Structures are given as C-alpha cells and as structure tokens.
XYZ file of C-alpha atoms in Angstrom:
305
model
C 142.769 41.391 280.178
C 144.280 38.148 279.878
C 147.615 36.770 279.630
C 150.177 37.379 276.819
C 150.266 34.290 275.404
C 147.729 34.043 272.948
C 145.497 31.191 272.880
C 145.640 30.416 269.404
C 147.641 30.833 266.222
C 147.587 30.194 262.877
C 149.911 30.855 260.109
C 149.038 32.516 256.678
C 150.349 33.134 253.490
C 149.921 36.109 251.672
C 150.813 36.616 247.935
C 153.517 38.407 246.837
C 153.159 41.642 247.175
C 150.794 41.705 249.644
C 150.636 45.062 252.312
C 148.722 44.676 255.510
C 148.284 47.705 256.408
C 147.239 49.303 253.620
C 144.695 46.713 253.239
C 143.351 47.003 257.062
C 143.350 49.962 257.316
C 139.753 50.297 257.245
C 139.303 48.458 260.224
C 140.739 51.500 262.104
C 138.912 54.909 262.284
C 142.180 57.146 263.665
C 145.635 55.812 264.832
C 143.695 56.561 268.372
C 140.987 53.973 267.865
C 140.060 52.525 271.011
C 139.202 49.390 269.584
C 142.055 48.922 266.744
C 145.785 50.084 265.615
C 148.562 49.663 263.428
C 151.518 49.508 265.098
C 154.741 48.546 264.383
C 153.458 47.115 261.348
C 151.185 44.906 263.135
C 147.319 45.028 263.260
C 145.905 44.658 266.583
C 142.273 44.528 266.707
C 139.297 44.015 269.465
C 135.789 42.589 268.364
C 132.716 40.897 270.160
C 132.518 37.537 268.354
C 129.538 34.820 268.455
C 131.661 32.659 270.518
C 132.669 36.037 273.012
C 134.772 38.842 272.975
C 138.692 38.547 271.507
C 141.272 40.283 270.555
C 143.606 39.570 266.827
C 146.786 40.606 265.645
C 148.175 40.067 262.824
C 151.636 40.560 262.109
C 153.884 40.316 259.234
C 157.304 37.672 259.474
C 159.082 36.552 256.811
C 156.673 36.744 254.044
C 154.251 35.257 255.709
C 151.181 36.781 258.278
C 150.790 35.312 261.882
C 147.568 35.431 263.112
C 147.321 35.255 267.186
C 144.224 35.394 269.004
C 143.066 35.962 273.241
C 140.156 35.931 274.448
C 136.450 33.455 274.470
C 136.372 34.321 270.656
C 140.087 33.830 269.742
C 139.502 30.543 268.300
C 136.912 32.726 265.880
C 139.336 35.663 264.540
C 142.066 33.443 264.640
C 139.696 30.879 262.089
C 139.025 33.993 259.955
C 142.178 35.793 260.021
C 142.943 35.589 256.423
C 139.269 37.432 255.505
C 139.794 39.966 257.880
C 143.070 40.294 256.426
C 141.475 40.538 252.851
C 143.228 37.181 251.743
C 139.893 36.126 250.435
C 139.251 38.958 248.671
C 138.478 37.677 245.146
C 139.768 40.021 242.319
C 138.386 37.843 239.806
C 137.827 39.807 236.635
C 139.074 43.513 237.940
C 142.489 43.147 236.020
C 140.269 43.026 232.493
C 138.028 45.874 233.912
C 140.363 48.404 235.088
C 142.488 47.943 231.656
C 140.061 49.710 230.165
C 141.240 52.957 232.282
C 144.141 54.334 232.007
C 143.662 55.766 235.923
C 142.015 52.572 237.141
C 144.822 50.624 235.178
C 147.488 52.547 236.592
C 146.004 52.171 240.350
C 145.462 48.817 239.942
C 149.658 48.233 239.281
C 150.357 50.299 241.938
C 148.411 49.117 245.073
C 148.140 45.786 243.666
C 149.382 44.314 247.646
C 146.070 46.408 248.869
C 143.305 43.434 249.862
C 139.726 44.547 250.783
C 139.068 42.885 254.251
C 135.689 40.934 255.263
C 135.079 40.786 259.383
C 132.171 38.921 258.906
C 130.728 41.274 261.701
C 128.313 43.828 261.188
C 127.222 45.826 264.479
C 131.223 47.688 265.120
C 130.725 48.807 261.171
C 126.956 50.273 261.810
C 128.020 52.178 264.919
C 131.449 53.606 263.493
C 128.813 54.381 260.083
C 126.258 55.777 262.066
C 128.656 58.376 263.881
C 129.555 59.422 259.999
C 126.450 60.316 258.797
C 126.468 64.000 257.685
C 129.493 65.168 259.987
C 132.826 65.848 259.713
C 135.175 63.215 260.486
C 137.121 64.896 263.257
C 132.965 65.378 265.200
C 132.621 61.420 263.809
C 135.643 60.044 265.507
C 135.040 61.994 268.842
C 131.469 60.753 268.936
C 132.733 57.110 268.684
C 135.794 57.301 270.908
C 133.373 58.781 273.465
C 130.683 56.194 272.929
C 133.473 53.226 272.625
C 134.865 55.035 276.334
C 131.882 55.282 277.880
C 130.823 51.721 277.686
C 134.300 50.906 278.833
C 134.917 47.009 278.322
C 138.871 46.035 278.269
C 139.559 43.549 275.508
C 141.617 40.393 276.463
C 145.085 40.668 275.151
C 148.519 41.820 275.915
C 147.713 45.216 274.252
C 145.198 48.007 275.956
C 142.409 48.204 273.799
C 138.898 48.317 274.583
C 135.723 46.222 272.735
C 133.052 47.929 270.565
C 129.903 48.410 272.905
C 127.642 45.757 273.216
C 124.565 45.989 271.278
C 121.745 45.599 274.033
C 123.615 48.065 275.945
C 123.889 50.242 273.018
C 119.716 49.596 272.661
C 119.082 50.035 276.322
C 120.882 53.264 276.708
C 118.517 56.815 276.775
C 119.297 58.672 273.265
C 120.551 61.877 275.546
C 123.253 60.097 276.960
C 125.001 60.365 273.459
C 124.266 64.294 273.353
C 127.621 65.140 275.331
C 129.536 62.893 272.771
C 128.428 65.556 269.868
C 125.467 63.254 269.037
C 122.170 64.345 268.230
C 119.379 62.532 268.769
C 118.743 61.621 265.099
C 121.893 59.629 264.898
C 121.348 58.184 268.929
C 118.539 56.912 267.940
C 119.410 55.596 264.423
C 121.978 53.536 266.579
C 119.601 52.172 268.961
C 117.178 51.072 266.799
C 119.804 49.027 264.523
C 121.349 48.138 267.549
C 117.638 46.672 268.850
C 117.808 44.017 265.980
C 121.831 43.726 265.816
C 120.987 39.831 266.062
C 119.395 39.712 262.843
C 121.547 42.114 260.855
C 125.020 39.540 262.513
C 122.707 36.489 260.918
C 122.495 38.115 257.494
C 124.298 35.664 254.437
C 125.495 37.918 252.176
C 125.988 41.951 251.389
C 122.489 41.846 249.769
C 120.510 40.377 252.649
C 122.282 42.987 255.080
C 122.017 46.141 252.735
C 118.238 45.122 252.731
C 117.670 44.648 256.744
C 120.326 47.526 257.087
C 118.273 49.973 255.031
C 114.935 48.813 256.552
C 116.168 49.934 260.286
C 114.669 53.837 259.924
C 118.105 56.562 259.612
C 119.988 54.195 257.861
C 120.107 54.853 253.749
C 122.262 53.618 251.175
C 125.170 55.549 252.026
C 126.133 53.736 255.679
C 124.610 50.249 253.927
C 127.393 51.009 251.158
C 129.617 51.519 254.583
C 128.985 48.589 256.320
C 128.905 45.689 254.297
C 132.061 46.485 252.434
C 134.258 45.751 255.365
C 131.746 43.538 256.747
C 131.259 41.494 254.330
C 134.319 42.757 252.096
C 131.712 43.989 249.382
C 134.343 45.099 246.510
C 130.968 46.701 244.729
C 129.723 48.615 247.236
C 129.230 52.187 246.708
C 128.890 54.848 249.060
C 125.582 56.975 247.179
C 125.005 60.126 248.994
C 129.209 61.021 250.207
C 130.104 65.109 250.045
C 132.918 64.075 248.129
C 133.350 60.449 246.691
C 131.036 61.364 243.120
C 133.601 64.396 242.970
C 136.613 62.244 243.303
C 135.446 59.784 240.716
C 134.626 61.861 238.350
C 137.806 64.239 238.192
C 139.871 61.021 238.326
C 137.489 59.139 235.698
C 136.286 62.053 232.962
C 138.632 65.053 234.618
C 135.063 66.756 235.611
C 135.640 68.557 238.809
C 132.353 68.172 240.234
C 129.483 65.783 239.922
C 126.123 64.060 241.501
C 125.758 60.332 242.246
C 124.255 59.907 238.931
C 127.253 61.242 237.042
C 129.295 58.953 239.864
C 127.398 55.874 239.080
C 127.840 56.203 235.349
C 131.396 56.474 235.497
C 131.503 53.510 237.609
C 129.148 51.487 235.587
C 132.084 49.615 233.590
C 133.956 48.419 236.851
C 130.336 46.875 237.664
C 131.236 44.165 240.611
C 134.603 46.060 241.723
C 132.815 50.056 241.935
C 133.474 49.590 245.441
C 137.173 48.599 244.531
C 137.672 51.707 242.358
C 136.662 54.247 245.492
C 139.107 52.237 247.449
C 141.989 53.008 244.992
C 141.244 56.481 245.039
C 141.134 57.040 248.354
C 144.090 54.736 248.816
C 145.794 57.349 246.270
C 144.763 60.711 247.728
C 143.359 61.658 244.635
C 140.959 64.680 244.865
C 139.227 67.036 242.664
C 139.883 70.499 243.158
C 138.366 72.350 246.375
C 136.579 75.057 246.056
C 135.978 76.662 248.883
C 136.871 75.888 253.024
C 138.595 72.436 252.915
C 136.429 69.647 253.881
C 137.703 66.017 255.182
C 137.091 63.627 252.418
C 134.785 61.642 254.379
C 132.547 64.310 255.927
C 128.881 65.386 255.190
C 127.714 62.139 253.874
C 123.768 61.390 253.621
C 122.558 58.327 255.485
C-alpha cells in the first residue's frame, strides 16, 4: 500500500437529493467485498485501471462528493469519479415513462437520489457475473472472495482492500484451481476464456459492442452481458433475460401476476424501452417480491448465463 495522502482529488457536485450509497451499491457484492465497501458513508473502491492499479473513495461533505484517489491509476478514477458515482447517468425521458405506472411512478419519487453508476471497466464485472451464473448468491460470493484471495494483490490506499485479479493471471491459471472455491469447471473456464481476450472486451465503445464480444466468448449468454455492461457501462436498459427471479418480480409489481417467463418480463417492460434496466433497479432497490412458493431463494440466485 501506499501512503494516506491521496494523490489526487477532485471535487463534485451532486444534485439535490442525491444518495451515494444507494446508487453504488452495485459496485459491492457483500459488505465483505475484498475489493469494495461502504463505510461510514463513504465508498472505497479498488480497480486495475489502463494507467495501473488504484484505489477511489468517495465521500459525501457538505452537499457535495470528494473524490480521492492512490495509486498508478488514481489520476484515472479520480477523472471519472462522477460516472462511477452515477453523476452521468442520463435520466432523460424516464420521468414521462414511468408516469405511465402507478408502481414505476411511485418508485421513481421515492429513490429519485439513486444514480446508476458507469466504471468504464469491464473484466471485475465479468468475473463477479461469471461466479453468478446459476448459483446461489451466498456459493457466488464465496467463489469470488476466494478467487479475489487467492490472487492476493493489496490495493494502494490507506484502507486494506485487495485488487480484482489480473486478467492474464486469471487466463493462465489451470480451471481446477477454482474447484476448491465451489467452482466447477464450466464457470472456470467461462472465466478464462473471457479473461483470454479481456483486452478487447476493456476496448469495447459502447454497451452494444461489449454485449456482442461478451456473448461471443462461449458460457457467457445474455443474462451476465445484461450484468456487465450495466455497471460497466451504466446501461439503464439492460435486462437481465434468463434470472430465477427478476421476470417474477416484474411482473407481480407491473400486472400483480405472481409468476412469469422472460417473455411475459419483456412485455411488461416494453413501455420503459431505454430505462428496462432502470425499472429492475427500482425494484430491487425496493425489496419488492412476488410471493414465494416454496424454500426461499436469494433474489439473485439460479440465473442462466
């Protein structure tokens, strides 16, 4: 690690309203994440950048969010603090959409402070994604705290916290290493092989391009895509086809149907067209639901790849 003073700082100003936690939350898989946490209010969070590894945090004073930076890449997160904060998300247009549902309407007033973030970095995403696929989250987590562990890299920074793997590490690493981590080779070797071409997927422009070279890496489907490129690239229309429970959430909050397919999902998404992705968030931001029937699953478990 280095020092505590951070090597660069920058100043930004939210709009009123605005909660940071809330809105980053997504950038941390358990209040144990090796790589990320809220505390105190504050995000702290530990990335590989193009320009080298770094460490951000973001903290709220005054109104206002202070962006610090350590590390070879601090100059980079600090630059882009306000995306990964989800200051550039652009709401254009949702306000008219959702007031045409009384639900979406209602969650759109309420978490109106919550900001979809954009880390402009693609690899962390696919490897926490990867770990999801068709597990519970409690088996997800432990696979990528182990994995995260294993490769062992302190970030720079005041705070312990540890980077995301590199990926030619990642790539060079035997697919039965992973098995003591709860991984099977199917997912091992999903992650290898995006983490192979990792250089290409980081080089993509926009969602599309990456949901395209994402879904062409063999393991990876729409579902982790949908995953990755809405905090990557802070995608407010991605949707996550193929989740256990997401098309049963959206429709008992949408139509009051307490169980559907991605089909009935979709449909019942259709209006919000360019903010789908948007109207997941608020419903998972809200707790809502539908009814279990059944052992109780974790909202996020059992998705398709």
């Amino acid at each position: 690690m280095t020092g505590t003073e951070p090597s660069a700082r920058r100043v930004l100003h939210p709009p009123a309203g605005y909660r940071l936690a809330p809105s980053v939350r997504a950038l941390t898989f358990s209040p144990y994440d090796p790589c990320a946490r809220i505390v105190a209010g504050a995000l702290w969070w530990a990335t590989r950048t193009p320009a080298g590894p770094a460490t951000l945090a973001l903290r709220p004073t005054d109104g206002e969010l202070v962006a610090e930076g350590w590390g070879p890449g601090a100059e980079w997160v600090v630059e882009r603090a306000d995306a990964v904060a989800g200051l550039r998300d652009d709401l254009t247009g949702f306000a008219e959409l959702a007031s045409a549902h009384p639900v979406v309407a209602r969650l759109a007033r309420d978490y109106h402070g919550l900001r979809m973030p954009a880390t402009g970095l693609v690899f962390p995403r696919v490897l926490r994604a990867v770990f999801e696929q068709k597990v519970t989250g409690k088996e997800a987590y432990r696979a990528y705290a182990a994995t995260v562990r294993h490769f062992a890299e302190p970030a720079p920074g005041p705070v312990r916290l540890l980077l995301p793997p590199e990926p030619a590490a990642v790539a060079a690493t035997p697919y039965w290493v992973f098995h003591p981590f709860g991984v099977e080779q199917r997912r091992a070797d999903t992650l290898r092989r995006a983490a192979a071409v990792a250089d290409r997927l980081e080089r993509c422009a926009d969602a599309a391009e990456a949901t395209r070279r994402l879904t062409a890496v063999a393991g990876i489907g729409p579902w982790t895509a949908a995953e990755v490129v809405r905090v990557a690239y802070g995608d407010p229309d991605a949707v996550s086809v193929g989740d256990y429970h997401v098309p049963n959430t959206v429709a008992w909050a949408l139509a009051g149907e307490p169980r559907a397919d991605d089909a009935r999902m979709l449909a019942l998404l259709e209006p919000f067209r360019g903010h789908r992705g948007r109207v997941c968030v608020l419903l998972e931001a809200a707790g809502i639901q539908a009814p279990k029937y059944g052992p109780r699953a974790p909202i996020r478990s059992f998705a398709r790849y």
